[in-house]
Amino acid sequence: MVAYLWALGVFLSQFYVLPSGLPQPAHLLFALNFLLLGFCYSFTISFRSQDERLTALFLLAFCGYALIANLAWVLVEQDPAFIKASIYWVYGVLMFLFLLPSLGDDRVRRAVALACGSSIVLLFLFWATGLGRYEVGSRYQGFFNDPNQMAFYVICVFSTFFYLLRGKGSGQLLFAIGVISVVLVFVTQSRSALLGIFFSLLAAYLRFIDNMAVGAGGRDRILAVIIGIMAVPVFLYLLLGLESADVAVSRFAGTDVVSQAEIRGYTRLVEFPAYFFLGAGQGLDMRFGTRHEIHSTWVAVLFYYGIVGLAIFMAFIARIFLRLDLAGKIAFLGPVFYGISTYGARTPIFWVFLAAAALAAARETESAPYTTTARGLAP
């Protein structure tokens, strides 16, 4: 049952039925998993390795710091606006803490990987058949509330699929899903995702080469490289022939960096240096002359929680990133680059991606086989 709930939550995350900022059906499914796992295992979380446990402790340390910082600003400003951000952080941390050990069960891993691949294929079919919405000009958004939400979903789901997929033929399948993902990002015309998705495609290509060469001689590896060298330019030529791709490239090339820095809130770091060390708390943005939050995951963490909060959070990220292999590191950069210009830390699929990456990172440092089943977590 656990496997089905996690997989269904990932699959349904592409369907928004309520306004952004409110819990969607998929978010409630994830929360149901928290309750089921907590009730069945007395709210104890069993990690497969010391590496996973230490990674989780860094995340808990950041969450504790964020809660204390926001509570302090509630008292200072006499306004509960900071509580909302705290709830999002707690939810994300619970996602990571419960999903990471669950993915140690091979049935859960396979179910979530299948949900990821199916979601990308289905979303491509929606676009190809004209289903979905175009509420921002010619930018396709599927059944999301915003094209950027769809682009972030595609990048995170592909990276999750990258970390969880294994077995014979996985490299070829991964490369095919990567190509579809690039098309989907281009039709959203999301500037935030254009750079990120090419890291995803490069990672898929490297894994494709490795998979082709497993158990074979150098001739097969050379053949894989030649196939990639021929296929990628052809694909890009066909892709750039799409009208939506042309608009996407034009939007990216015509970006006014100075204007975007002000609109997205980056300039607050210079305009309000007093908050640089301990942070301004996440909420009540009217204090800074706008009702909008900072549109960057990394700048937001720095400004809202200071250099102290950013250092703790980046230590958590680094524990995952540095333990991945080369292809895994490149796949990790997709969502990271998206987060430079858009805030995505409160989106549940971001935490699904981090849990899958943490599983892959722990696998790189383990001597035990990857197929080891997490004790007590079988659905």
PDB file of N, CA and C in Angstrom, residues 122-203:
ATOM      1  N   LEU A 122       2.684  10.778 -20.159  1.00  0.00           N
ATOM      2  CA  LEU A 122       1.300  11.245 -20.195  1.00  0.00           C
ATOM      3  C   LEU A 122       1.236  12.748 -20.439  1.00  0.00           C
ATOM      4  N   LEU A 123       2.096  13.493 -19.810  1.00  0.00           N
ATOM      5  CA  LEU A 123       2.115  14.936 -19.997  1.00  0.00           C
ATOM      6  C   LEU A 123       2.460  15.289 -21.447  1.00  0.00           C
ATOM      7  N   PHE A 124       3.355  14.521 -22.039  1.00  0.00           N
ATOM      8  CA  PHE A 124       3.692  14.724 -23.455  1.00  0.00           C
ATOM      9  C   PHE A 124       2.478  14.430 -24.343  1.00  0.00           C
ATOM     10  N   LEU A 125       1.738  13.385 -24.021  1.00  0.00           N
ATOM     11  CA  LEU A 125       0.545  13.049 -24.792  1.00  0.00           C
ATOM     12  C   LEU A 125      -0.527  14.122 -24.641  1.00  0.00           C
ATOM     13  N   PHE A 126      -0.648  14.685 -23.451  1.00  0.00           N
ATOM     14  CA  PHE A 126      -1.595  15.795 -23.245  1.00  0.00           C
ATOM     15  C   PHE A 126      -1.261  16.943 -24.195  1.00  0.00           C
ATOM     16  N   TRP A 127       0.033  17.303 -24.234  1.00  0.00           N
ATOM     17  CA  TRP A 127       0.441  18.416 -25.103  1.00  0.00           C
ATOM     18  C   TRP A 127       0.232  18.069 -26.574  1.00  0.00           C
ATOM     19  N   ALA A 128       0.616  16.860 -26.974  1.00  0.00           N
ATOM     20  CA  ALA A 128       0.539  16.464 -28.380  1.00  0.00           C
ATOM     21  C   ALA A 128      -0.900  16.402 -28.884  1.00  0.00           C
ATOM     22  N   THR A 129      -1.837  16.085 -27.990  1.00  0.00           N
ATOM     23  CA  THR A 129      -3.239  15.962 -28.395  1.00  0.00           C
ATOM     24  C   THR A 129      -4.067  17.212 -28.109  1.00  0.00           C
ATOM     25  N   GLY A 130      -3.418  18.251 -27.591  1.00  0.00           N
ATOM     26  CA  GLY A 130      -4.124  19.506 -27.360  1.00  0.00           C
ATOM     27  C   GLY A 130      -4.852  19.599 -26.041  1.00  0.00           C
ATOM     28  N   LEU A 131      -4.659  18.628 -25.161  1.00  0.00           N
ATOM     29  CA  LEU A 131      -5.272  18.695 -23.835  1.00  0.00           C
ATOM     30  C   LEU A 131      -4.410  19.561 -22.917  1.00  0.00           C
ATOM     31  N   GLY A 132      -5.039  20.181 -21.947  1.00  0.00           N
ATOM     32  CA  GLY A 132      -4.300  21.069 -21.054  1.00  0.00           C
ATOM     33  C   GLY A 132      -4.622  22.525 -21.333  1.00  0.00           C
ATOM     34  N   ARG A 133      -3.901  23.410 -20.653  1.00  0.00           N
ATOM     35  CA  ARG A 133      -4.257  24.827 -20.675  1.00  0.00           C
ATOM     36  C   ARG A 133      -3.113  25.691 -21.207  1.00  0.00           C
ATOM     37  N   TYR A 134      -3.501  26.820 -21.823  1.00  0.00           N
ATOM     38  CA  TYR A 134      -2.584  27.879 -22.256  1.00  0.00           C
ATOM     39  C   TYR A 134      -3.121  29.187 -21.670  1.00  0.00           C
ATOM     40  N   GLU A 135      -2.787  29.465 -20.427  1.00  0.00           N
ATOM     41  CA  GLU A 135      -3.321  30.654 -19.765  1.00  0.00           C
ATOM     42  C   GLU A 135      -2.346  31.828 -19.785  1.00  0.00           C
ATOM     43  N   VAL A 136      -1.114  31.582 -20.237  1.00  0.00           N
ATOM     44  CA  VAL A 136      -0.101  32.637 -20.315  1.00  0.00           C
ATOM     45  C   VAL A 136       0.410  32.686 -21.754  1.00  0.00           C
ATOM     46  N   GLY A 137      -0.350  33.306 -22.627  1.00  0.00           N
ATOM     47  CA  GLY A 137       0.033  33.387 -24.032  1.00  0.00           C
ATOM     48  C   GLY A 137       0.131  32.020 -24.673  1.00  0.00           C
ATOM     49  N   SER A 138       1.263  31.760 -25.340  1.00  0.00           N
ATOM     50  CA  SER A 138       1.461  30.478 -26.020  1.00  0.00           C
ATOM     51  C   SER A 138       2.197  29.470 -25.153  1.00  0.00           C
ATOM     52  N   ARG A 139       2.339  29.746 -23.865  1.00  0.00           N
ATOM     53  CA  ARG A 139       3.070  28.868 -22.954  1.00  0.00           C
ATOM     54  C   ARG A 139       2.160  27.746 -22.460  1.00  0.00           C
ATOM     55  N   TYR A 140       2.536  26.509 -22.733  1.00  0.00           N
ATOM     56  CA  TYR A 140       1.735  25.358 -22.318  1.00  0.00           C
ATOM     57  C   TYR A 140       1.977  25.067 -20.845  1.00  0.00           C
ATOM     58  N   GLN A 141       0.916  24.710 -20.122  1.00  0.00           N
ATOM     59  CA  GLN A 141       1.056  24.445 -18.692  1.00  0.00           C
ATOM     60  C   GLN A 141       0.369  23.164 -18.246  1.00  0.00           C
ATOM     61  N   GLY A 142      -0.109  22.345 -19.197  1.00  0.00           N
ATOM     62  CA  GLY A 142      -0.769  21.111 -18.807  1.00  0.00           C
ATOM     63  C   GLY A 142      -1.958  21.401 -17.916  1.00  0.00           C
ATOM     64  N   PHE A 143      -2.016  20.718 -16.780  1.00  0.00           N
ATOM     65  CA  PHE A 143      -3.084  20.953 -15.806  1.00  0.00           C
ATOM     66  C   PHE A 143      -2.536  21.603 -14.536  1.00  0.00           C
ATOM     67  N   PHE A 144      -1.412  22.294 -14.705  1.00  0.00           N
ATOM     68  CA  PHE A 144      -0.849  23.082 -13.617  1.00  0.00           C
ATOM     69  C   PHE A 144      -1.481  24.475 -13.636  1.00  0.00           C
ATOM     70  N   ASN A 145      -1.234  25.236 -12.580  1.00  0.00           N
ATOM     71  CA  ASN A 145      -1.748  26.607 -12.529  1.00  0.00           C
ATOM     72  C   ASN A 145      -0.833  27.603 -13.226  1.00  0.00           C
ATOM     73  N   ASP A 146       0.382  27.165 -13.557  1.00  0.00           N
ATOM     74  CA  ASP A 146       1.375  28.080 -14.125  1.00  0.00           C
ATOM     75  C   ASP A 146       2.384  27.268 -14.933  1.00  0.00           C
ATOM     76  N   PRO A 147       2.868  27.779 -16.067  1.00  0.00           N
ATOM     77  CA  PRO A 147       3.852  27.037 -16.858  1.00  0.00           C
ATOM     78  C   PRO A 147       5.134  26.710 -16.102  1.00  0.00           C
ATOM     79  N   ASN A 148       5.561  27.611 -15.214  1.00  0.00           N
ATOM     80  CA  ASN A 148       6.781  27.347 -14.444  1.00  0.00           C
ATOM     81  C   ASN A 148       6.609  26.147 -13.522  1.00  0.00           C
ATOM     82  N   GLN A 149       5.394  25.951 -12.997  1.00  0.00           N
ATOM     83  CA  GLN A 149       5.133  24.787 -12.149  1.00  0.00           C
ATOM     84  C   GLN A 149       5.325  23.493 -12.944  1.00  0.00           C
ATOM     85  N   MET A 150       4.828  23.505 -14.171  1.00  0.00           N
ATOM     86  CA  MET A 150       4.976  22.321 -15.020  1.00  0.00           C
ATOM     87  C   MET A 150       6.443  22.063 -15.335  1.00  0.00           C
ATOM     88  N   ALA A 151       7.193  23.102 -15.674  1.00  0.00           N
ATOM     89  CA  ALA A 151       8.602  22.938 -16.012  1.00  0.00           C
ATOM     90  C   ALA A 151       9.387  22.366 -14.836  1.00  0.00           C
ATOM     91  N   PHE A 152       9.122  22.874 -13.641  1.00  0.00           N
ATOM     92  CA  PHE A 152       9.820  22.387 -12.455  1.00  0.00           C
ATOM     93  C   PHE A 152       9.449  20.933 -12.174  1.00  0.00           C
ATOM     94  N   TYR A 153       8.183  20.613 -12.346  1.00  0.00           N
ATOM     95  CA  TYR A 153       7.724  19.237 -12.152  1.00  0.00           C
ATOM     96  C   TYR A 153       8.468  18.296 -13.096  1.00  0.00           C
ATOM     97  N   VAL A 154       8.577  18.667 -14.366  1.00  0.00           N
ATOM     98  CA  VAL A 154       9.237  17.818 -15.352  1.00  0.00           C
ATOM     99  C   VAL A 154      10.696  17.591 -14.980  1.00  0.00           C
ATOM    100  N   ILE A 155      11.399  18.657 -14.604  1.00  0.00           N
ATOM    101  CA  ILE A 155      12.820  18.517 -14.264  1.00  0.00           C
ATOM    102  C   ILE A 155      13.010  17.637 -13.026  1.00  0.00           C
ATOM    103  N   CYS A 156      12.214  17.866 -11.994  1.00  0.00           N
ATOM    104  CA  CYS A 156      12.344  17.078 -10.757  1.00  0.00           C
ATOM    105  C   CYS A 156      11.953  15.621 -10.977  1.00  0.00           C
ATOM    106  N   VAL A 157      10.880  15.395 -11.722  1.00  0.00           N
ATOM    107  CA  VAL A 157      10.423  14.027 -11.977  1.00  0.00           C
ATOM    108  C   VAL A 157      11.442  13.279 -12.830  1.00  0.00           C
ATOM    109  N   PHE A 158      12.020  13.962 -13.831  1.00  0.00           N
ATOM    110  CA  PHE A 158      13.034  13.286 -14.633  1.00  0.00           C
ATOM    111  C   PHE A 158      14.239  12.914 -13.775  1.00  0.00           C
ATOM    112  N   SER A 159      14.718  13.831 -12.931  1.00  0.00           N
ATOM    113  CA  SER A 159      15.876  13.536 -12.088  1.00  0.00           C
ATOM    114  C   SER A 159      15.569  12.389 -11.127  1.00  0.00           C
ATOM    115  N   THR A 160      14.347  12.369 -10.591  1.00  0.00           N
ATOM    116  CA  THR A 160      13.940  11.262  -9.726  1.00  0.00           C
ATOM    117  C   THR A 160      13.967   9.947 -10.489  1.00  0.00           C
ATOM    118  N   PHE A 161      13.428   9.954 -11.707  1.00  0.00           N
ATOM    119  CA  PHE A 161      13.435   8.782 -12.575  1.00  0.00           C
ATOM    120  C   PHE A 161      14.876   8.336 -12.847  1.00  0.00           C
ATOM    121  N   PHE A 162      15.751   9.289 -13.051  1.00  0.00           N
ATOM    122  CA  PHE A 162      17.165   9.017 -13.304  1.00  0.00           C
ATOM    123  C   PHE A 162      17.782   8.232 -12.149  1.00  0.00           C
ATOM    124  N   TYR A 163      17.509   8.651 -10.915  1.00  0.00           N
ATOM    125  CA  TYR A 163      18.128   8.022  -9.750  1.00  0.00           C
ATOM    126  C   TYR A 163      17.512   6.663  -9.404  1.00  0.00           C
ATOM    127  N   LEU A 164      16.255   6.459  -9.740  1.00  0.00           N
ATOM    128  CA  LEU A 164      15.564   5.241  -9.320  1.00  0.00           C
ATOM    129  C   LEU A 164      15.559   4.138 -10.364  1.00  0.00           C
ATOM    130  N   LEU A 165      15.729   4.502 -11.642  1.00  0.00           N
ATOM    131  CA  LEU A 165      15.675   3.504 -12.709  1.00  0.00           C
ATOM    132  C   LEU A 165      16.969   2.705 -12.755  1.00  0.00           C
ATOM    133  N   ARG A 166      16.842   1.404 -12.940  1.00  0.00           N
ATOM    134  CA  ARG A 166      18.018   0.562 -13.106  1.00  0.00           C
ATOM    135  C   ARG A 166      17.610  -0.693 -13.863  1.00  0.00           C
ATOM    136  N   GLY A 167      18.598  -1.471 -14.262  1.00  0.00           N
ATOM    137  CA  GLY A 167      18.324  -2.717 -14.957  1.00  0.00           C
ATOM    138  C   GLY A 167      18.678  -2.641 -16.430  1.00  0.00           C
ATOM    139  N   LYS A 168      18.514  -3.747 -17.126  1.00  0.00           N
ATOM    140  CA  LYS A 168      18.861  -3.851 -18.528  1.00  0.00           C
ATOM    141  C   LYS A 168      17.992  -2.902 -19.361  1.00  0.00           C
ATOM    142  N   GLY A 169      18.631  -2.157 -20.246  1.00  0.00           N
ATOM    143  CA  GLY A 169      17.902  -1.236 -21.107  1.00  0.00           C
ATOM    144  C   GLY A 169      17.535   0.076 -20.447  1.00  0.00           C
ATOM    145  N   SER A 170      17.963   0.287 -19.195  1.00  0.00           N
ATOM    146  CA  SER A 170      17.577   1.508 -18.474  1.00  0.00           C
ATOM    147  C   SER A 170      18.201   2.756 -19.104  1.00  0.00           C
ATOM    148  N   GLY A 171      19.405   2.627 -19.650  1.00  0.00           N
ATOM    149  CA  GLY A 171      20.058   3.780 -20.265  1.00  0.00           C
ATOM    150  C   GLY A 171      19.303   4.287 -21.476  1.00  0.00           C
ATOM    151  N   GLN A 172      18.849   3.373 -22.320  1.00  0.00           N
ATOM    152  CA  GLN A 172      18.098   3.754 -23.509  1.00  0.00           C
ATOM    153  C   GLN A 172      16.756   4.388 -23.134  1.00  0.00           C
ATOM    154  N   LEU A 173      16.065   3.761 -22.175  1.00  0.00           N
ATOM    155  CA  LEU A 173      14.773   4.300 -21.731  1.00  0.00           C
ATOM    156  C   LEU A 173      14.954   5.673 -21.098  1.00  0.00           C
ATOM    157  N   LEU A 174      16.002   5.819 -20.297  1.00  0.00           N
ATOM    158  CA  LEU A 174      16.270   7.092 -19.640  1.00  0.00           C
ATOM    159  C   LEU A 174      16.530   8.188 -20.666  1.00  0.00           C
ATOM    160  N   PHE A 175      17.286   7.868 -21.697  1.00  0.00           N
ATOM    161  CA  PHE A 175      17.593   8.852 -22.729  1.00  0.00           C
ATOM    162  C   PHE A 175      16.319   9.269 -23.472  1.00  0.00           C
ATOM    163  N   ALA A 176      15.435   8.313 -23.742  1.00  0.00           N
ATOM    164  CA  ALA A 176      14.174   8.614 -24.428  1.00  0.00           C
ATOM    165  C   ALA A 176      13.297   9.526 -23.574  1.00  0.00           C
ATOM    166  N   ILE A 177      13.209   9.229 -22.281  1.00  0.00           N
ATOM    167  CA  ILE A 177      12.417  10.078 -21.379  1.00  0.00           C
ATOM    168  C   ILE A 177      13.057  11.458 -21.249  1.00  0.00           C
ATOM    169  N   GLY A 178      14.396  11.502 -21.299  1.00  0.00           N
ATOM    170  CA  GLY A 178      15.087  12.786 -21.248  1.00  0.00           C
ATOM    171  C   GLY A 178      14.758  13.662 -22.437  1.00  0.00           C
ATOM    172  N   VAL A 179      14.695  13.070 -23.620  1.00  0.00           N
ATOM    173  CA  VAL A 179      14.349  13.813 -24.833  1.00  0.00           C
ATOM    174  C   VAL A 179      12.930  14.381 -24.717  1.00  0.00           C
ATOM    175  N   ILE A 180      11.996  13.553 -24.247  1.00  0.00           N
ATOM    176  CA  ILE A 180      10.611  14.016 -24.062  1.00  0.00           C
ATOM    177  C   ILE A 180      10.562  15.159 -23.052  1.00  0.00           C
ATOM    178  N   SER A 181      11.362  15.051 -22.007  1.00  0.00           N
ATOM    179  CA  SER A 181      11.382  16.090 -20.966  1.00  0.00           C
ATOM    180  C   SER A 181      11.857  17.422 -21.522  1.00  0.00           C
ATOM    181  N   VAL A 182      12.858  17.378 -22.392  1.00  0.00           N
ATOM    182  CA  VAL A 182      13.349  18.614 -23.010  1.00  0.00           C
ATOM    183  C   VAL A 182      12.245  19.281 -23.819  1.00  0.00           C
ATOM    184  N   VAL A 183      11.501  18.497 -24.590  1.00  0.00           N
ATOM    185  CA  VAL A 183      10.392  19.045 -25.372  1.00  0.00           C
ATOM    186  C   VAL A 183       9.365  19.703 -24.455  1.00  0.00           C
ATOM    187  N   LEU A 184       9.025  19.031 -23.363  1.00  0.00           N
ATOM    188  CA  LEU A 184       8.015  19.569 -22.443  1.00  0.00           C
ATOM    189  C   LEU A 184       8.462  20.885 -21.811  1.00  0.00           C
ATOM    190  N   VAL A 185       9.741  20.980 -21.458  1.00  0.00           N
ATOM    191  CA  VAL A 185      10.232  22.230 -20.879  1.00  0.00           C
ATOM    192  C   VAL A 185      10.190  23.353 -21.905  1.00  0.00           C
ATOM    193  N   PHE A 186      10.546  23.049 -23.138  1.00  0.00           N
ATOM    194  CA  PHE A 186      10.524  24.076 -24.181  1.00  0.00           C
ATOM    195  C   PHE A 186       9.117  24.595 -24.435  1.00  0.00           C
ATOM    196  N   VAL A 187       8.096  23.736 -24.392  1.00  0.00           N
ATOM    197  CA  VAL A 187       6.741  24.214 -24.680  1.00  0.00           C
ATOM    198  C   VAL A 187       6.183  25.044 -23.525  1.00  0.00           C
ATOM    199  N   THR A 188       6.778  24.921 -22.327  1.00  0.00           N
ATOM    200  CA  THR A 188       6.371  25.818 -21.237  1.00  0.00           C
ATOM    201  C   THR A 188       7.019  27.194 -21.395  1.00  0.00           C
ATOM    202  N   GLN A 189       8.108  27.262 -22.176  1.00  0.00           N
ATOM    203  CA  GLN A 189       8.858  28.492 -22.404  1.00  0.00           C
ATOM    204  C   GLN A 189       9.376  29.093 -21.088  1.00  0.00           C
ATOM    205  N   SER A 190       9.685  28.239 -20.141  1.00  0.00           N
ATOM    206  CA  SER A 190      10.178  28.686 -18.835  1.00  0.00           C
ATOM    207  C   SER A 190      11.669  28.989 -18.904  1.00  0.00           C
ATOM    208  N   ARG A 191      12.023  30.243 -18.688  1.00  0.00           N
ATOM    209  CA  ARG A 191      13.436  30.614 -18.691  1.00  0.00           C
ATOM    210  C   ARG A 191      14.183  29.934 -17.554  1.00  0.00           C
ATOM    211  N   SER A 192      13.514  29.762 -16.437  1.00  0.00           N
ATOM    212  CA  SER A 192      14.153  29.149 -15.274  1.00  0.00           C
ATOM    213  C   SER A 192      14.581  27.713 -15.548  1.00  0.00           C
ATOM    214  N   ALA A 193      13.831  27.049 -16.437  1.00  0.00           N
ATOM    215  CA  ALA A 193      14.070  25.626 -16.663  1.00  0.00           C
ATOM    216  C   ALA A 193      14.926  25.329 -17.884  1.00  0.00           C
ATOM    217  N   LEU A 194      15.143  26.316 -18.761  1.00  0.00           N
ATOM    218  CA  LEU A 194      15.855  26.043 -20.005  1.00  0.00           C
ATOM    219  C   LEU A 194      17.277  25.535 -19.770  1.00  0.00           C
ATOM    220  N   LEU A 195      17.991  26.165 -18.830  1.00  0.00           N
ATOM    221  CA  LEU A 195      19.342  25.695 -18.533  1.00  0.00           C
ATOM    222  C   LEU A 195      19.304  24.358 -17.800  1.00  0.00           C
ATOM    223  N   GLY A 196      18.396  24.260 -16.839  1.00  0.00           N
ATOM    224  CA  GLY A 196      18.328  23.061 -16.014  1.00  0.00           C
ATOM    225  C   GLY A 196      18.084  21.793 -16.802  1.00  0.00           C
ATOM    226  N   ILE A 197      17.195  21.848 -17.789  1.00  0.00           N
ATOM    227  CA  ILE A 197      16.825  20.625 -18.496  1.00  0.00           C
ATOM    228  C   ILE A 197      17.964  20.093 -19.351  1.00  0.00           C
ATOM    229  N   PHE A 198      18.873  20.950 -19.778  1.00  0.00           N
ATOM    230  CA  PHE A 198      19.991  20.450 -20.578  1.00  0.00           C
ATOM    231  C   PHE A 198      20.995  19.689 -19.710  1.00  0.00           C
ATOM    232  N   PHE A 199      21.080  20.029 -18.426  1.00  0.00           N
ATOM    233  CA  PHE A 199      21.870  19.198 -17.515  1.00  0.00           C
ATOM    234  C   PHE A 199      21.237  17.813 -17.412  1.00  0.00           C
ATOM    235  N   SER A 200      19.911  17.786 -17.374  1.00  0.00           N
ATOM    236  CA  SER A 200      19.205  16.512 -17.300  1.00  0.00           C
ATOM    237  C   SER A 200      19.480  15.660 -18.526  1.00  0.00           C
ATOM    238  N   LEU A 201      19.435  16.274 -19.708  1.00  0.00           N
ATOM    239  CA  LEU A 201      19.673  15.535 -20.944  1.00  0.00           C
ATOM    240  C   LEU A 201      21.111  15.034 -21.017  1.00  0.00           C
ATOM    241  N   LEU A 202      22.070  15.856 -20.580  1.00  0.00           N
ATOM    242  CA  LEU A 202      23.469  15.440 -20.572  1.00  0.00           C
ATOM    243  C   LEU A 202      23.670  14.248 -19.641  1.00  0.00           C
ATOM    244  N   ALA A 203      23.034  14.286 -18.467  1.00  0.00           N
ATOM    245  CA  ALA A 203      23.147  13.174 -17.523  1.00  0.00           C
ATOM    246  C   ALA A 203      22.569  11.897 -18.128  1.00  0.00           C
TER     247      ALA A 203
END
